[in-house]
């Protein structure tokens, strides 16, 4: 297994990504990716890439401020998955979080919504988010 992962990291770009799982009243906050982006039109738990020298918590707070103009408090790691896309290997880390300050104002995503727990798997999640949801939330 380790040889396989090393091979993928050398040959295929590997990215570490954090995502905020924000739940209020049995609904999850999700955002639709811009059509022009990787996985355009798919829904996702908001977050983004971890920059060099950043902790997971710093990265998720920065991404939420940049993309939604809100401050969040990430609490615990719910789960993580490795997901292989055709052009990259993504290591996704999902954190429970709550909005601590600000009104959600998307700066990059064309749509946002609060999805009911029982509908989350049917809204067209990005593949990695779908696998996480099925394994950890459903």
CSV table of C-alpha atoms in Angstrom, one decimal:
chain,number,residue,atom,x,y,z
A,1,UNK,CA,0.0,0.0,0.0
A,2,UNK,CA,2.8,2.5,0.9
A,3,UNK,CA,4.5,1.9,-2.4
A,4,UNK,CA,1.3,2.5,-4.3
A,5,UNK,CA,0.7,5.8,-2.4
A,6,UNK,CA,4.3,6.9,-3.0
A,7,UNK,CA,4.0,6.1,-6.7
A,8,UNK,CA,0.8,8.1,-6.9
A,9,UNK,CA,2.3,11.1,-5.1
A,10,UNK,CA,5.3,11.1,-7.4
A,11,UNK,CA,3.5,10.6,-10.7
A,12,UNK,CA,0.2,12.3,-10.0
A,13,UNK,CA,-0.1,15.6,-8.1
A,14,UNK,CA,-1.3,15.0,-4.5
A,15,UNK,CA,-3.2,17.8,-2.8
A,16,UNK,CA,-4.2,18.1,0.9
A,17,UNK,CA,-7.6,19.8,1.2
A,18,UNK,CA,-9.7,20.7,4.2
A,19,UNK,CA,-13.5,21.0,4.3
A,20,UNK,CA,-15.9,22.5,6.8
A,21,UNK,CA,-18.9,20.4,7.7
A,22,UNK,CA,-21.4,23.0,9.0
A,23,UNK,CA,-24.7,21.6,10.3
A,24,UNK,CA,-27.6,23.6,11.5
A,25,UNK,CA,-31.1,22.3,12.1
A,26,UNK,CA,-30.4,18.9,10.4
A,27,UNK,CA,-29.2,20.8,7.3
A,28,UNK,CA,-25.6,21.0,5.9
A,29,UNK,CA,-24.1,24.0,4.3
A,30,UNK,CA,-22.8,23.2,0.8
A,31,UNK,CA,-21.6,25.3,-2.1
A,32,UNK,CA,-21.8,24.7,-5.9
A,33,UNK,CA,-18.4,24.9,-7.7
A,34,UNK,CA,-18.1,27.4,-10.5
A,35,UNK,CA,-18.6,25.8,-13.9
A,36,UNK,CA,-15.1,26.9,-15.0
A,37,UNK,CA,-13.4,25.1,-12.2
A,38,UNK,CA,-12.2,21.5,-11.6
A,39,UNK,CA,-15.4,19.6,-10.9
A,40,UNK,CA,-17.5,22.5,-12.1
A,41,UNK,CA,-21.2,22.4,-11.2
A,42,UNK,CA,-20.7,19.9,-8.4
A,43,UNK,CA,-21.7,20.6,-4.8
A,44,UNK,CA,-19.2,20.4,-2.0
A,45,UNK,CA,-18.5,21.0,1.6
A,46,UNK,CA,-16.7,24.4,1.5
A,47,UNK,CA,-12.9,24.5,2.0
A,48,UNK,CA,-9.8,24.4,0.0
A,49,UNK,CA,-6.1,23.6,-0.3
A,50,UNK,CA,-3.7,23.7,2.7
A,51,UNK,CA,-0.9,26.1,1.9
A,52,UNK,CA,2.7,25.4,3.0
A,53,UNK,CA,3.2,26.0,6.7
A,54,UNK,CA,-0.5,26.1,7.4
A,55,UNK,CA,-2.3,24.0,9.9
A,56,UNK,CA,-5.6,22.4,9.0
A,57,UNK,CA,-7.4,24.8,11.2
A,58,UNK,CA,-5.7,27.9,9.7
A,59,UNK,CA,-6.4,26.7,6.2
A,60,UNK,CA,-10.1,26.1,6.8
A,61,UNK,CA,-10.5,29.4,8.5
A,62,UNK,CA,-8.7,31.3,5.7
A,63,UNK,CA,-10.7,29.5,3.0
A,64,UNK,CA,-14.0,30.3,4.7
A,65,UNK,CA,-13.2,33.9,5.1
A,66,UNK,CA,-11.9,34.2,1.5
A,67,UNK,CA,-14.8,32.4,-0.1
A,68,UNK,CA,-17.7,33.1,2.2
A,69,UNK,CA,-16.8,36.2,4.3
A,70,UNK,CA,-17.4,34.3,7.6
A,71,UNK,CA,-15.3,33.3,10.6
A,72,UNK,CA,-15.7,29.7,11.6
A,73,UNK,CA,-14.6,27.6,14.6
A,74,UNK,CA,-13.5,24.2,13.3
A,75,UNK,CA,-13.8,21.7,16.1
A,76,UNK,CA,-12.9,18.0,15.5
A,77,UNK,CA,-11.8,16.0,12.5
A,78,UNK,CA,-14.8,13.9,11.4
A,79,UNK,CA,-12.9,11.8,8.9
A,80,UNK,CA,-10.5,11.9,6.0
A,81,UNK,CA,-10.4,10.1,2.6
A,82,UNK,CA,-8.0,9.7,-0.3
A,83,UNK,CA,-9.8,10.2,-3.5
A,84,UNK,CA,-8.3,9.6,-7.0
A,85,UNK,CA,-9.4,11.9,-9.7
A,86,UNK,CA,-8.1,11.4,-13.3
A,87,UNK,CA,-5.5,14.2,-12.9
A,88,UNK,CA,-4.8,14.3,-9.1
A,89,UNK,CA,-4.9,12.5,-5.8
A,90,UNK,CA,-6.8,14.5,-3.2
A,91,UNK,CA,-6.5,13.8,0.6
A,92,UNK,CA,-9.6,15.4,2.0
A,93,UNK,CA,-9.9,16.2,5.7
A,94,UNK,CA,-13.4,17.0,6.9
A,95,UNK,CA,-13.9,19.0,10.1
A,96,UNK,CA,-17.0,19.8,12.1
A,97,UNK,CA,-17.3,23.6,12.2
A,98,UNK,CA,-19.7,26.3,13.2
A,99,UNK,CA,-20.0,29.9,11.9
A,100,UNK,CA,-18.9,32.2,14.7
A,101,UNK,CA,-19.1,35.6,13.0
A,102,UNK,CA,-20.4,37.1,9.8
A,103,UNK,CA,-23.1,36.6,7.2
A,104,UNK,CA,-22.5,34.0,4.4
A,105,UNK,CA,-21.5,36.0,1.3
A,106,UNK,CA,-20.1,33.8,-1.5
A,107,UNK,CA,-17.3,35.4,-3.4
A,108,UNK,CA,-16.5,32.4,-5.7
A,109,UNK,CA,-19.3,29.9,-5.7
A,110,UNK,CA,-22.4,30.7,-7.9
A,111,UNK,CA,-24.8,29.0,-5.5
A,112,UNK,CA,-25.0,27.9,-1.9
A,113,UNK,CA,-27.7,26.0,0.0
A,114,UNK,CA,-28.5,24.3,3.3
A,115,UNK,CA,-29.2,20.7,2.2
A,116,UNK,CA,-31.4,18.4,4.4
A,117,UNK,CA,-29.5,15.4,5.7
A,118,UNK,CA,-31.7,13.0,3.9
A,119,UNK,CA,-31.2,14.8,0.5
A,120,UNK,CA,-27.5,15.3,0.7
A,121,UNK,CA,-26.5,12.3,-1.4
A,122,UNK,CA,-28.9,13.3,-4.1
A,123,UNK,CA,-27.8,16.9,-4.9
A,124,UNK,CA,-24.8,16.1,-7.1
A,125,UNK,CA,-21.9,16.2,-4.7
A,126,UNK,CA,-18.3,16.1,-6.0
A,127,UNK,CA,-17.1,12.5,-5.9
A,128,UNK,CA,-14.8,12.9,-2.8
A,129,UNK,CA,-17.5,14.7,-0.9
A,130,UNK,CA,-20.0,12.0,-1.9
A,131,UNK,CA,-17.8,9.2,-0.6
A,132,UNK,CA,-17.3,11.1,2.7
A,133,UNK,CA,-21.0,11.7,3.1
A,134,UNK,CA,-21.9,8.1,2.4
A,135,UNK,CA,-19.2,6.8,4.8
A,136,UNK,CA,-19.5,9.3,7.7
A,137,UNK,CA,-22.8,11.1,7.6
A,138,UNK,CA,-25.4,8.8,6.0
